[in-house]
Short mmCIF file of C-alpha atoms in Angstrom, two decimals:
data_model
loop_
_atom_site.label_atom_id
_atom_site.label_comp_id
_atom_site.label_asym_id
_atom_site.label_seq_id
_atom_site.Cartn_x
_atom_site.Cartn_y
_atom_site.Cartn_z
CA MET A 1 0.00 0.00 0.00
CA VAL A 2 1.30 3.47 -0.88
CA PHE A 3 0.88 6.16 1.76
CA GLU A 4 0.95 9.91 1.32
CA VAL A 5 3.91 11.73 2.84
CA SER A 6 4.75 15.34 3.66
CA MET A 7 1.12 16.26 4.20
CA LEU A 8 0.01 19.51 5.83
CA THR A 9 -2.23 19.91 8.85
CA SER A 10 -4.80 21.64 6.65
CA ASP A 11 -5.11 18.40 4.66
CA PHE A 12 -6.88 16.94 7.70
CA GLU A 13 -9.61 19.56 7.89
CA TYR A 14 -13.26 18.69 7.33
CA ASP A 15 -16.61 20.35 8.04
CA LEU A 16 -18.77 18.64 10.64
CA PRO A 17 -22.37 19.76 11.24
CA ARG A 18 -22.74 20.75 14.87
CA GLY A 19 -25.63 18.35 15.38
CA LEU A 20 -23.41 15.31 14.71
CA ILE A 21 -21.22 15.93 17.77
CA ALA A 22 -22.36 13.40 20.37
CA THR A 23 -22.95 14.98 23.78
CA HIS A 24 -24.29 11.84 25.46
CA PRO A 25 -23.71 8.11 24.85
CA ALA A 26 -26.01 5.88 22.85
CA PRO A 27 -28.76 4.18 24.91
CA ARG A 28 -26.82 0.91 24.72
CA ARG A 29 -23.05 0.65 24.40
CA ASP A 30 -23.01 -1.79 21.51
CA GLY A 31 -26.04 -0.15 19.88
CA SER A 32 -23.83 2.52 18.35
CA ARG A 33 -23.18 2.40 14.62
CA LEU A 34 -20.10 0.84 13.03
CA LEU A 35 -18.62 1.94 9.72
CA VAL A 36 -16.52 -0.90 8.29
CA LEU A 37 -13.70 0.30 6.02
CA ASN A 38 -11.53 -1.94 3.85
CA ARG A 39 -8.23 -0.07 3.89
CA GLU A 40 -7.02 -1.72 0.68
CA SER A 41 -10.03 -1.06 -1.55
CA GLY A 42 -11.78 1.76 0.30
CA GLU A 43 -15.03 -0.24 0.34
CA ILE A 44 -17.44 0.89 3.06
CA ARG A 45 -20.17 -1.07 4.82
CA HIS A 46 -22.59 0.15 7.49
CA ARG A 47 -23.26 -2.00 10.56
CA ARG A 48 -24.08 -1.81 14.27
CA PHE A 49 -21.30 -2.24 16.80
CA SER A 50 -22.96 -5.42 18.02
CA ASP A 51 -22.12 -6.81 14.54
CA LEU A 52 -18.38 -6.49 15.24
CA THR A 53 -18.09 -10.26 15.49
CA GLY A 54 -18.79 -10.42 11.75
CA CYS A 55 -15.52 -8.55 11.16
CA LEU A 56 -13.46 -11.08 13.12
CA ARG A 57 -11.79 -14.36 12.21
CA PRO A 58 -10.75 -17.32 14.35
CA GLY A 59 -7.19 -16.68 15.48
CA ASP A 60 -7.51 -12.89 15.60
CA LEU A 61 -6.28 -11.10 18.72
CA LEU A 62 -8.09 -7.99 19.97
CA VAL A 63 -5.83 -5.86 22.15
CA MET A 64 -7.60 -3.44 24.50
CA ASN A 65 -6.49 -0.62 26.81
CA ASN A 66 -7.73 -1.29 30.35
CA SER A 67 -6.79 2.08 31.85
CA ARG A 68 -9.41 3.54 34.20
CA VAL A 69 -10.44 7.19 34.18
CA ILE A 70 -9.80 9.13 37.38
CA LYS A 71 -12.48 11.50 38.69
CA ALA A 72 -9.95 14.23 38.18
CA ARG A 73 -12.18 17.30 37.88
CA LEU A 74 -12.56 19.22 41.16
CA ARG A 75 -14.67 22.25 42.03
CA GLY A 76 -13.65 24.36 45.00
CA VAL A 77 -13.24 27.77 46.58
CA ARG A 78 -10.30 29.93 47.63
CA CYS A 79 -10.02 29.75 51.39
CA ASP A 80 -9.27 33.48 51.76
CA THR A 81 -12.05 34.88 49.55
CA GLY A 82 -14.54 32.09 48.93
CA ALA A 83 -14.25 32.65 45.15
CA ALA A 84 -15.22 29.63 43.04
CA VAL A 85 -12.41 27.82 41.20
CA GLU A 86 -11.87 24.56 39.33
CA ALA A 87 -8.94 22.18 38.84
CA LEU A 88 -8.31 19.32 36.44
CA LEU A 89 -5.70 17.01 37.93
CA LEU A 90 -3.23 15.83 35.30
CA GLN A 91 -0.76 13.55 37.03
CA PRO A 92 0.96 13.04 40.36
CA LEU A 93 4.42 14.51 40.73
CA THR A 94 5.74 10.97 41.18
CA VAL A 95 4.75 10.24 37.59
CA ALA A 96 6.67 13.21 36.19
CA GLU A 97 9.73 12.79 38.43
CA GLU A 98 10.06 9.00 38.56
CA LYS A 99 8.73 8.27 35.08
CA THR A 100 6.24 5.71 36.33
CA ASP A 101 2.50 5.31 35.90
CA ARG A 102 1.98 4.31 39.54
CA ILE A 103 -0.26 6.95 41.06
CA THR A 104 -1.06 5.78 44.58
CA GLY A 105 0.49 7.10 47.77
CA THR A 106 1.10 10.64 46.54
CA SER A 107 -0.19 14.06 47.56
CA SER A 108 1.32 16.45 44.98
CA TRP A 109 -0.30 16.76 41.56
CA THR A 110 0.10 18.96 38.50
CA ALA A 111 -3.20 20.49 37.39
CA PHE A 112 -4.88 22.82 34.95
CA CYS A 113 -6.61 25.43 37.09
CA ARG A 114 -9.36 27.95 36.31
CA PRO A 115 -9.04 30.84 36.64
CA ALA A 116 -5.27 30.25 36.69
CA LYS A 117 -4.49 33.70 38.11
CA LYS A 118 -6.45 32.79 41.26
CA PHE A 119 -4.11 29.87 41.95
CA ARG A 120 -1.15 31.78 43.36
CA ILE A 121 1.75 30.13 45.17
CA GLY A 122 0.88 29.81 48.84
CA GLU A 123 -2.87 29.94 48.17
CA THR A 124 -5.04 27.32 49.91
CA ILE A 125 -8.03 25.81 48.10
CA ASP A 126 -10.94 23.86 49.55
CA PHE A 127 -12.41 21.37 47.10
CA ALA A 128 -15.72 19.51 47.34
CA GLY A 129 -17.04 21.43 50.32
CA GLY A 130 -13.82 21.06 52.29
CA ARG A 131 -13.42 17.30 51.89
CA LEU A 132 -10.18 17.96 49.97
CA ARG A 133 -7.79 20.80 50.76
CA ALA A 134 -4.71 21.71 48.75
CA ARG A 135 -1.99 24.35 48.73
CA VAL A 136 -0.53 25.84 45.55
CA VAL A 137 3.22 25.18 45.71
CA ALA A 138 4.48 25.87 42.17
CA GLU A 139 3.57 27.39 38.81
CA GLY A 140 4.46 25.62 35.57
CA SER A 141 5.70 27.32 32.41
CA ASP A 142 2.79 25.72 30.53
CA GLY A 143 0.15 27.35 32.73
CA THR A 144 -0.20 24.39 35.08
CA ARG A 145 0.01 24.53 38.86
CA THR A 146 1.35 22.06 41.38
CA LEU A 147 -1.15 21.35 44.14
CA GLU A 148 -0.07 19.74 47.40
CA PHE A 149 -3.02 18.00 49.04
CA LEU A 150 -3.27 17.53 52.78
CA HIS A 151 -3.85 13.80 52.32
CA ALA A 152 -1.38 10.97 51.77
CA ASP A 153 -3.38 9.37 48.96
CA ILE A 154 -6.26 11.28 47.39
CA LEU A 155 -7.51 8.60 44.97
CA PRO A 156 -10.22 7.26 47.33
CA LEU A 157 -11.37 10.82 48.00
CA LEU A 158 -11.43 11.62 44.28
CA GLU A 159 -13.76 8.69 43.72
CA GLN A 160 -16.10 10.18 46.37
CA CYS A 161 -16.05 13.85 45.46
CA GLY A 162 -14.37 14.35 42.08
CA GLU A 163 -16.07 14.44 38.70
CA ILE A 164 -15.34 12.54 35.49
CA PRO A 165 -13.20 14.84 33.28
CA LEU A 166 -15.30 14.92 30.12
CA PRO A 167 -13.74 16.35 26.96
CA PRO A 168 -14.08 20.16 26.90
CA TYR A 169 -16.25 20.18 23.76
CA ILE A 170 -18.88 17.99 25.47
CA VAL A 171 -19.01 20.23 28.53
CA GLN A 172 -19.26 23.34 26.34
CA ARG A 173 -21.95 21.90 24.06
CA ARG A 174 -24.08 20.83 27.01
CA LYS A 175 -23.87 24.33 28.46
CA GLU A 176 -24.70 25.98 25.14
CA ASP A 177 -27.66 23.69 24.50
CA GLY A 178 -28.96 23.70 28.07
CA LEU A 179 -28.47 19.95 28.31
CA PRO A 180 -28.17 18.26 31.71
CA ASP A 181 -24.80 17.12 32.97
CA GLY A 182 -24.68 13.33 32.79
CA GLU A 183 -22.87 12.46 36.01
CA GLY A 184 -25.07 11.31 38.84
CA THR A 185 -28.19 11.42 36.68
CA THR A 186 -31.14 9.26 37.65
CA ASN A 187 -30.92 7.72 34.18
CA PRO A 188 -28.01 5.23 34.35
CA LEU A 189 -27.85 5.12 30.55
CA ASN A 190 -26.49 8.68 30.60
CA ASP A 191 -24.44 8.54 33.79
CA ASP A 192 -20.96 9.76 32.80
CA ALA A 193 -19.41 8.09 35.84
CA VAL A 194 -20.47 4.77 34.29
CA ARG A 195 -20.58 5.42 30.54
CA TYR A 196 -17.27 7.33 30.23
CA GLN A 197 -15.53 4.20 31.51
CA THR A 198 -15.00 0.91 29.68
CA VAL A 199 -16.57 -2.22 31.17
CA TYR A 200 -13.07 -3.70 31.45
CA ALA A 201 -11.37 -0.65 33.03
CA ARG A 202 -8.91 -1.67 35.72
CA ASP A 203 -5.94 0.54 36.66
CA PHE A 204 -6.60 4.20 37.55
CA GLY A 205 -4.50 6.69 35.62
CA SER A 206 -6.32 8.32 32.66
CA ILE A 207 -7.92 11.74 32.49
CA ALA A 208 -9.69 10.80 29.25
CA ALA A 209 -11.31 7.51 28.30
CA PRO A 210 -9.90 5.18 25.63
CA THR A 211 -13.15 5.83 23.81
CA ALA A 212 -13.14 3.03 21.22
CA GLY A 213 -13.57 0.65 24.13
CA LEU A 214 -16.74 2.37 25.36
CA HIS A 215 -18.80 0.38 22.83
CA PHE A 216 -18.06 -3.02 24.33
CA THR A 217 -20.40 -4.87 26.68
CA GLU A 218 -19.69 -7.96 28.75
CA GLU A 219 -22.01 -9.91 26.44
CA LEU A 220 -20.17 -8.73 23.32
CA LEU A 221 -16.82 -9.74 24.82
CA GLU A 222 -18.24 -13.23 25.40
CA GLN A 223 -19.51 -13.37 21.81
CA ILE A 224 -16.07 -12.35 20.52
CA ALA A 225 -14.45 -15.17 22.47
CA ALA A 226 -16.98 -17.57 20.94
CA THR A 227 -15.79 -16.66 17.42
CA GLY A 228 -12.35 -18.08 18.15
CA ALA A 229 -10.78 -14.63 18.49
CA ARG A 230 -8.80 -13.88 21.66
CA LEU A 231 -8.56 -10.85 23.94
CA ALA A 232 -5.42 -9.29 25.41
CA TRP A 233 -4.76 -6.19 27.47
CA VAL A 234 -2.36 -3.28 27.63
CA THR A 235 -2.44 -0.18 29.79
CA LEU A 236 -1.82 3.35 28.53
CA HIS A 237 -2.89 6.19 30.79
CA VAL A 238 -4.39 8.89 28.58
CA GLY A 239 -3.16 12.41 29.34
CA ALA A 240 -4.35 15.93 28.57
CA GLY A 241 -2.21 15.99 25.44
CA THR A 242 -4.81 13.86 23.67
CA PHE A 243 -6.91 17.06 23.35
CA LYS A 244 -4.03 19.27 22.21
CA PRO A 245 -4.72 20.53 18.68
CA VAL A 246 -2.03 20.58 16.00
CA GLU A 247 -1.29 24.29 15.70
CA VAL A 248 1.51 24.11 13.14
CA GLU A 249 1.07 23.52 9.42
CA ASP A 250 3.81 20.89 9.40
CA PRO A 251 2.46 18.03 11.55
CA ALA A 252 5.97 16.67 12.09
CA ALA A 253 6.76 19.83 14.08
CA HIS A 254 3.91 19.19 16.53
CA PRO A 255 5.24 18.69 20.11
CA MET A 256 3.77 15.29 20.95
CA HIS A 257 2.80 14.59 24.56
CA THR A 258 4.31 11.76 26.59
CA GLU A 259 2.20 8.96 28.04
CA PHE A 260 3.14 5.87 30.04
CA TYR A 261 2.18 2.37 28.97
CA GLU A 262 2.55 -1.20 30.13
CA VAL A 263 2.56 -4.39 28.07
CA PRO A 264 2.20 -7.51 30.28
CA ALA A 265 4.23 -10.60 29.48
CA GLU A 266 1.09 -12.57 28.66
CA THR A 267 0.05 -9.97 26.07
CA ALA A 268 3.48 -10.04 24.44
CA ARG A 269 3.23 -13.83 24.25
CA ALA A 270 -0.27 -13.67 22.77
CA ILE A 271 0.90 -11.24 20.10
CA ALA A 272 3.87 -13.45 19.20
CA GLU A 273 1.64 -16.54 19.01
CA THR A 274 -0.97 -14.75 16.88
CA ARG A 275 1.61 -13.44 14.43
CA ALA A 276 3.25 -16.87 14.15
CA ALA A 277 -0.12 -18.48 13.41
CA GLY A 278 -1.05 -15.89 10.77
CA GLY A 279 -3.78 -14.19 12.82
CA ARG A 280 -4.44 -10.47 12.88
CA ILE A 281 -3.54 -8.05 15.68
CA ILE A 282 -6.59 -5.80 16.08
CA ALA A 283 -5.99 -2.70 18.18
CA VAL A 284 -9.04 -1.34 19.99
CA GLY A 285 -8.48 2.41 19.99
CA THR A 286 -5.68 4.77 19.06
CA THR A 287 -4.19 4.51 22.56
CA THR A 288 -3.70 0.79 21.97
CA VAL A 289 -2.17 1.54 18.57
CA ARG A 290 0.30 3.92 20.23
CA THR A 291 1.16 1.29 22.80
CA LEU A 292 1.68 -1.57 20.36
CA GLU A 293 3.70 0.41 17.86
CA SER A 294 5.82 1.92 20.65
CA ALA A 295 6.56 -1.53 22.08
CA TRP A 296 8.08 -2.80 18.85
CA ASP A 297 11.83 -3.14 19.38
CA ALA A 298 13.37 -2.27 16.04
CA GLU A 299 16.88 -3.34 17.12
CA VAL A 300 15.86 -6.97 17.51
CA ASP A 301 12.81 -6.81 15.22
CA THR A 302 10.37 -8.11 17.81
CA PHE A 303 7.64 -7.04 20.20
CA ALA A 304 8.67 -6.27 23.79
CA GLU A 305 6.84 -6.46 27.10
CA GLY A 306 7.43 -3.93 29.87
CA ARG A 307 6.54 -0.46 31.18
CA LYS A 308 7.81 2.54 29.27
CA ALA A 309 7.02 6.09 28.16
CA THR A 310 6.09 7.03 24.61
CA ASN A 311 5.68 10.22 22.62
CA ILE A 312 5.24 8.47 19.28
CA LEU A 313 3.71 10.57 16.50
CA ILE A 314 2.24 8.46 13.70
CA LEU A 315 1.81 10.36 10.43
CA PRO A 316 1.16 9.28 6.83
CA GLY A 317 4.26 7.50 5.60
CA TYR A 318 4.65 5.52 8.82
CA GLU A 319 5.13 1.76 8.38
CA PHE A 320 3.06 -0.17 10.93
CA LYS A 321 4.99 -2.95 12.65
CA VAL A 322 2.33 -4.65 14.79
CA VAL A 323 -1.23 -3.51 14.06
CA ASP A 324 -3.19 -5.25 11.27
CA ALA A 325 -6.65 -3.78 11.93
CA MET A 326 -8.20 -1.34 14.37
CA VAL A 327 -11.41 -0.23 16.04
CA THR A 328 -11.61 3.52 16.49
CA ASN A 329 -14.05 6.39 16.93
CA PHE A 330 -14.40 9.41 14.63
CA HIS A 331 -11.80 12.05 15.46
CA LEU A 332 -11.58 15.83 15.47
CA PRO A 333 -10.30 17.68 12.40
CA ARG A 334 -6.59 18.52 12.34
CA SER A 335 -5.90 16.05 15.16
CA THR A 336 -2.99 13.63 15.53
CA LEU A 337 -5.56 10.83 15.86
CA LEU A 338 -7.04 11.57 12.43
CA MET A 339 -3.49 11.66 11.07
CA MET A 340 -2.76 8.28 12.65
CA ILE A 341 -5.70 6.48 11.06
CA SER A 342 -4.87 8.18 7.74
CA ALA A 343 -1.40 6.67 8.03
CA PHE A 344 -3.05 3.28 8.50
CA ALA A 345 -5.71 3.35 5.78
CA GLY A 346 -4.58 6.15 3.49
CA HIS A 347 -5.70 9.77 3.56
CA GLU A 348 -8.03 9.42 0.58
CA HIS A 349 -9.86 6.42 2.01
CA ILE A 350 -10.24 8.00 5.46
CA MET A 351 -11.53 11.35 4.22
CA ALA A 352 -13.99 9.56 1.90
CA ALA A 353 -15.19 7.44 4.84
CA TYR A 354 -15.63 10.55 6.99
CA GLY A 355 -17.59 12.20 4.19
CA GLU A 356 -19.91 9.20 3.99
CA ALA A 357 -20.27 9.06 7.78
CA ILE A 358 -21.36 12.70 7.77
CA ALA A 359 -23.80 12.09 4.91
CA GLU A 360 -25.25 9.13 6.86
CA SER A 361 -25.51 11.17 10.08
CA TYR A 362 -23.07 9.16 12.16
CA ARG A 363 -22.37 10.54 15.64
CA PHE A 364 -18.83 11.87 16.11
CA TYR A 365 -16.13 12.04 18.80
CA SER A 366 -15.86 10.45 22.26
CA TYR A 367 -19.51 9.45 22.77
CA GLY A 368 -20.06 8.90 19.06
CA ASP A 369 -20.06 5.94 16.69
CA ALA A 370 -17.12 3.77 15.62
CA MET A 371 -15.13 2.45 12.67
CA PHE A 372 -13.57 -0.93 12.01
CA ILE A 373 -10.59 -0.52 9.69
CA GLY A 374 -9.18 -3.74 8.33
#
């Protein structure tokens, strides 16, 4: 397959009607729509996500990201004035300093704060009605703040009084349209605390969901196993950089964010066995793609287990080493995620598929519909 190279960011622009941006999940996870794209021919078929089993073959291996979203959004007040403020926790200082994804047993976190000018060094903030208190101890050059909480381990408290950190465009659209916030709603079908989390989420660490996995149900996972396909797991904790737009016209000059991932030994073995038997490696989500392609050891030409950091940027022209097919949602214009899937299936095929999805009124972005590219 021939891929386009030296493309510009503007080549990944497209017009999306506002009404196709999904602000709430589908009534049933696997009831969302599935656009099936043949990346060789460009052929498109329209299915439901519950039909995913029809895209699989015995011997295939689906690899899924089991990272769990932290309730990282906090509302609070300044202790001296009572003024309302907000913070989005990004990562514990132990992650940045020790280059590890382990997030328990820590009290200092970097955070995006609003309004930032109200978070001055030495300031004390009460969050969630005083259940969490933090002091501002440092200012970052990127506009972040370091918050030191008066608790040894805040994860249990975040689960009690934090909020799911929905993508900014969902929060903004709900406000503009007067739509109710989903978290804590009496309708469990729209409860963000449940629906913005995969059914197989395990290790806390993400501030955004690996959204391609949101479509899976326990029943669908059982049906997949019945086809003769296998499941395997990786962990990549999704950071704030996933929302960072490409602001330069040369995508290669985009400063890619760093995320931490882990490939267990059993997953590495399953991948090696699948490849040896001629099966396909199917990545569920772009975070899984990043993990699998980052874990390929070019020096010894093999796939490696372990825990590492990655800032891989996959653009058209990239030669995929591990991934044979993928499940993914529909991505924002000019995003590194749209560039990644264009590298996989070709820019022309992807933009044609997006045009058809728009014409067929598919729902876009995190709570939207999905694609199978194989």
